[in-house]
Amino acid sequence: MTGLTLFSGAHVIDPANGIDAKLDVLVDGPVIANVAAGIAADDARVVDATGLLLLPGFVDLHAHLREPGFEQKGTIETETAAALRGGFTTICAMPNTDPAPDDASTVEALKGRIGRDAHVRVFPIGCITRERAGLSLAELSELADAGCVAFSDDGHPVTSPRLFRNALAISRSLGIPISEHSDDPALSAGGVAHEGRVSERLGLRGYPAAAEINAVARNIELAEATGARLHLAHLSCARSVALVADARARGLNITSEVTPSHLFLTEDAIAGPGREPAYDTNARINPPLRTEEDRKALLAGINDGTIDAIATDHAPHATEDKLCEFDHAAPGISCFETAAATILTLIDRGELDPAAAWAALTINPVRAFGLQHRVPGLGTLSVGAPADLVLLASSEAWTVDPARFVSRGRNTPLGGITLTGHVRAVMASGKLWEMGANDD
Amino acid sequence: MASAATRFPQPGPAPIVETSWTAKDLLDTDTLSLAEINLILDQAGAMKDVRQRQGKLATLRGVAVVTLFYEQSTRTRASFEMAAKLLGADVVNLTASGSSVEKGETLIDTVRTLEAIGADLLVIRHGSSGAPYLAARNTSAGVINAGDGAHAHPTQALLDAFTLRENLGDLKGRRVAIVGDVLHSRVARSNIWALTALGCSVILCGPATLIPRTLEDGTEEGRYMVTDSIEEALDGADAVMALRMQRERQESGLIPSLRAYVRDYQVNSARLALARPGAIVMHPGPMNEGIEIAQDVAHGITSTIEEQVANGVAVRMAILYHMALARQRR
Amino acid sequence: MSDQVMNAEQLSRTIRRLAHEIVENNRGTQDLVLAGLLTRGVPLAQRLAAEIEAFEGTPVPVGSLDVALFRDDLRSRDTLPHVRPSELPQDIEGCTVVLVDDVLYTGRTIRAALDAIFEFGRPARIRLAVMVDRGHRELPIRPDFVGRNIPTSLGQEVSVRLKEQDGEDGVYLEERGVAVG
C-alpha cells in the first residue's frame, strides 16, 4: 500500500479555488496531492466517485459536544462520529460544558479528551466570561494561548454592554474573534417560541424578534467602537441580516452564521402539520424558529454573501430533555446528520444558490475564525491541504429516522421528513469512511 | 278538548342524534366539529333535566375519573368532581403538591402510573400550554383538558356556549364581546373556536399589550375581530364576557395600573348600555369585582355568572358520559 | 334474511286489543298514564292513547322516558345511548303508569325504566305493555300486556317498525347471522 487514494470522475466543487467541474482528486496519506482531469495513479486505491459531488470536508463553527458534564446528552466520541457521518471534518466546540473552559487548565483537559476520542478535527471555543456567568471576564489570554479559536458564552449573551465591550477590546489584541449569541433577555426572558402567530395561537410565551435585533445592533456598535472581529452566531431574523449587511457595507469586520434549521423551518414546525397542535419540543431552539419572511431573508443572506457561514448549532439532548412539557423542554436540535441533506434539499428546491451554500460550509467558516492560519489549506482542495473531503449523492431521497442517528441526541423536528441528498463517504485526515446508500 | 289530563305537551318523535362522540380526548374546541359541539350542548341539556330530578346515578359505576391538577383551582375541579359523582363514577383527586409530582416525576410517568392504577378518564389542569396533549399521546386513558397554560379551556368554552344558547337561543349572527387579558386567556381562545363554529361573531377586546396581534388572521372569515376599544367591542353585543385581570399584569408593566384598567376596560353599567338591551353578562370566574367587572353588573339581572357555574356541571356530565362510553367501545 | 311476522293490519289490531286490556285492567282511565320508552315505545304509547280515547272518550296522558343513564349494560351495547329528556306528567303519585316498549328481551331496559320512573315520583302501580316478547329474560321481569309472543334464538333480531319512525308498520324477524350470548 502506497497510501494513495484516487477519487475518480467526481463532480468536484472547491469554492476557495473556484473549481466546479468533473475531475479526479488524488490523496496522498493525510494531504491532497492533486486535483485534475484524468489523473493516472496505477498504485492508488481507486474510489469510483462518478455521479457524486466531492467537496472539502464541511467546517462547523458552532457545535455542542456536551463533554465534559453532560455525557447523557452526548460525548466527544459520539458527537464527532455524528459530525463525520454528516460530512463535517472540522468542528468548533462551544464551551457550555461543565466545567466550562474558562482557563488554560480546563482547555488542556478538553484537548486531552479530544485527542483521545474525536473522529474529526475539533477546535475548542473558550468562554468570554468566567463560568459563562456574564459577571467577569474569563482568562482570555490563557485561552488564546491554549488554542481556543474563538470566545463565546453561547447559550447566554453577555448582557452587560460594558463587559462585552471590554471582551471585544481584549479579543482584538489577541487576534481571536468573539462569537456572540445576540439576545436581549429583558425582552426574551421566559420566551419559548417566536412571538407571533404560532405562539399566540398555542398560548406559548413569546420570544420577540426585537430581542435579537436589539442585541445585534448593540454588538455591531461595540465591535465598531473597539475594532474587534465580531462573529454573530445563529441569526434568525430578517432585520438582523439587514443590520449585518449595513455593517459590512461600512467596512466593519463582522461575520455571521445561520443554522440549517433556521434556513429550512419556521415557527410552524412547533404546531406541526395536523389539525391538533403538536407542541413539538424538538422544534424548540434558541433563538426560536421564526417566520417565513425571516427564513427567506436568511436564505437571501447566504445567497448574496451577507451571511458567511452555515453552522449547525448541533445540540444533542437526552430523550427526557425533550419528552416533557414544551415550556420545560431543553432548546436545541441534533443537526449534524441532517445538515447536508437539508442544504441539498434547499438547493434542489432552488432556494439556495449552490456556490454560496458550499462556500458557507467550507472556506467561509475557515476564514471567519482564521482557521487557515492554524491548518493551512483547511476548507479547500488545494495541493497540500488536509485530506478532508466529503462525497454527496445529491439527488438521493431518504426519510429522516432519528432512531438511526449516530448522535446520542435524537432530537430533530425532521423525523419522518423526506430530504433530497445524502452523505455517501467522508475522508477525514486521509482516513476514508464510506456510508453506503441510505439504507446502510 | 283541553282537559286536566293533557296539561303537559305530548312528546313528539324523539330527536335523532346523528353524531356520536368517538374522540379519545377533549383537548380544545378547535378540533371539534359543529355536530360534536351540538352533541355536547344537547346532551348537557338532557343532563340538566335529569339533574333537576334526582340525586346520584349509577351510570358510570366502575368508571374511574382522576383529576390531576398542577395548578390551583377550586371551581373547575369541584365541577368535574360533582359531575363525575352525579354519574356514579369513582373520583380520585391529585394535586401537584402532595404527590410524586413534587418529587420530580415527569408528566408522562405520572399519567402512565394513573393508567396502570385503572384511570379511565384523566382531567388535567397544567400551567404549561400543550401539557395535556403530551399526556394524551402517552396514555390510552381519555384526557380532558381542564385548562393548559394560556392555551385552551374547552369545557369552560362549552359551558359558556351552553349558557349563551340557553339565554339567546340560536347563536347564529350573535355578537359576543370578550373583554380583558385575551393574550393570556385560555378561556378566550377556546371560546373563539367554539362560538365561531356556532355562528357567533366574537369581538376580542383589551389593552394593546394584552390582545393578540396575529389572531387578526381570522378576520378574513369575518367571524372574529380584535380591538382595543371597549366601546367598539360592546356596541350592539348580545353578550359580554369579562376576563379575570391578574394582578401580575400590573407588576410586569403590561398595564400601567389596575386603576387604569378599571378606567379603560372595566365592564360597567355605562358601557353595558352600549350593548343590546338585555345583553347577558358573563365571567368565567373567579371574579375580581370592581376590577374587570363592576359589582352591580356582576350581580345584575342579566348576569349569568352563577348560571354558568351550574351549567358547568351539566356540560361536564355530558362530556364525561360520552367520553366514558367512547372509551368502553374502544 | 328478514321474515315478516306481523303486517300493518295485524299490528293495528293488536294495538287495539292491548288498549282494551289496559283499560279493563285499570277499570277505566282514571289515573292512567302511559310512559313510552324512547325510541319506539313513544309512538306505540301515543297510538294506545288514541285508541283508548276513541272508545272511552277520555284522553290519556302520554309521557316519554329515556333510560340511557339508568342502564347497567353500557359496556356491551353497540347502539349509541344518547341521553334525551324524559317528559312525564308533573305528578305521577298515586297513578297507574304503564310502561310501553316495542320488544321485551333481557329485561334490562325495563329495570332501568323502573329506576327512571321513580325519579318522577311514587306511582300506585307500574304495568308493562310490549308489542313483542321474544323471551331470553335475564331478570325476573314479566309483561302485563303482550302483543305477540315470538320465540326466538339468540342469533335472531326482532324489529318492530312504525310509520312514525320507519315509514311503515310491521314486525320482522331477522337473522343476525352471528349468534351472540
Short mmCIF file of C-alpha atoms in Angstrom, two decimals, chain B residues 1 3 5-12 14-17 19-20 39 43 46-47 49-50 53-54 57 59 61-62 87 321-322 325 328-329, chain C residues 38-39 42 46 53 59 61-64 68-70 72 74-75 77-91 119-120 165:
data_model
loop_
_atom_site.label_atom_id
_atom_site.label_comp_id
_atom_site.label_asym_id
_atom_site.label_seq_id
_atom_site.Cartn_x
_atom_site.Cartn_y
_atom_site.Cartn_z
CA MET B 1 -110.54 19.09 24.44
CA SER B 3 -108.70 18.68 29.95
CA ALA B 5 -105.15 15.19 31.87
CA THR B 6 -103.41 16.75 28.88
CA ARG B 7 -101.83 19.59 30.77
CA PHE B 8 -98.34 18.70 29.60
CA PRO B 9 -97.25 18.62 25.96
CA GLN B 10 -97.39 15.31 24.19
CA PRO B 11 -93.90 14.17 23.23
CA GLY B 12 -93.07 14.41 19.55
CA ALA B 14 -87.57 11.52 19.61
CA PRO B 15 -84.78 13.62 18.15
CA ILE B 16 -82.43 11.52 16.10
CA VAL B 17 -78.92 12.47 17.17
CA THR B 19 -73.29 12.24 15.66
CA SER B 20 -71.61 10.11 18.21
CA LEU B 39 -74.00 16.91 20.67
CA GLN B 43 -76.68 16.25 25.94
CA ALA B 46 -80.66 16.43 28.94
CA MET B 47 -78.24 16.11 31.86
CA ASP B 49 -83.07 17.94 33.01
CA VAL B 50 -82.15 14.68 34.71
CA ARG B 53 -84.98 15.49 39.40
CA GLN B 54 -82.58 13.29 41.14
CA LEU B 57 -76.98 7.92 39.18
CA THR B 59 -74.48 5.22 35.02
CA ARG B 61 -70.36 2.86 38.03
CA GLY B 62 -66.91 1.34 37.74
CA LEU B 87 -72.99 9.93 37.27
CA TYR B 321 -70.61 10.35 29.95
CA HIS B 322 -69.78 10.35 26.25
CA LEU B 325 -68.78 5.44 26.54
CA GLN B 328 -65.55 1.49 26.64
CA ARG B 329 -66.23 0.98 22.99
CA LEU C 38 -87.59 6.01 23.86
CA THR C 39 -87.45 5.47 20.99
CA VAL C 42 -93.26 6.55 22.46
CA GLN C 46 -99.38 7.51 21.59
CA GLU C 53 -109.61 7.97 23.68
CA PRO C 59 -107.67 11.49 26.72
CA PRO C 61 -101.62 11.39 29.17
CA VAL C 62 -98.58 10.03 27.39
CA GLY C 63 -95.03 10.57 28.50
CA SER C 64 -91.64 9.59 27.20
CA ALA C 68 -79.84 5.71 28.94
CA LEU C 69 -78.43 6.95 32.23
CA PHE C 70 -80.05 4.11 34.16
CA ASP C 72 -76.26 -1.26 33.62
CA LEU C 74 -73.38 0.25 28.62
CA ARG C 75 -70.25 -1.73 28.05
CA ARG C 77 -74.32 -2.22 23.89
CA ASP C 78 -73.36 -1.28 20.40
CA THR C 79 -76.01 1.35 19.85
CA LEU C 80 -75.27 4.88 20.99
CA PRO C 81 -77.35 5.72 24.01
CA HIS C 82 -77.67 9.45 23.73
CA VAL C 83 -79.33 10.97 26.71
CA ARG C 84 -82.69 12.56 25.88
CA PRO C 85 -85.04 14.47 28.08
CA SER C 86 -87.78 12.42 29.67
CA GLU C 87 -91.23 14.02 29.77
CA LEU C 88 -93.84 12.80 32.17
CA PRO C 89 -96.85 14.44 33.85
CA GLN C 90 -95.83 16.65 36.75
CA ASP C 91 -97.19 14.26 39.30
CA GLU C 119 -87.16 9.85 39.85
CA PHE C 120 -90.53 11.37 38.95
CA GLN C 165 -90.11 6.27 12.88
#
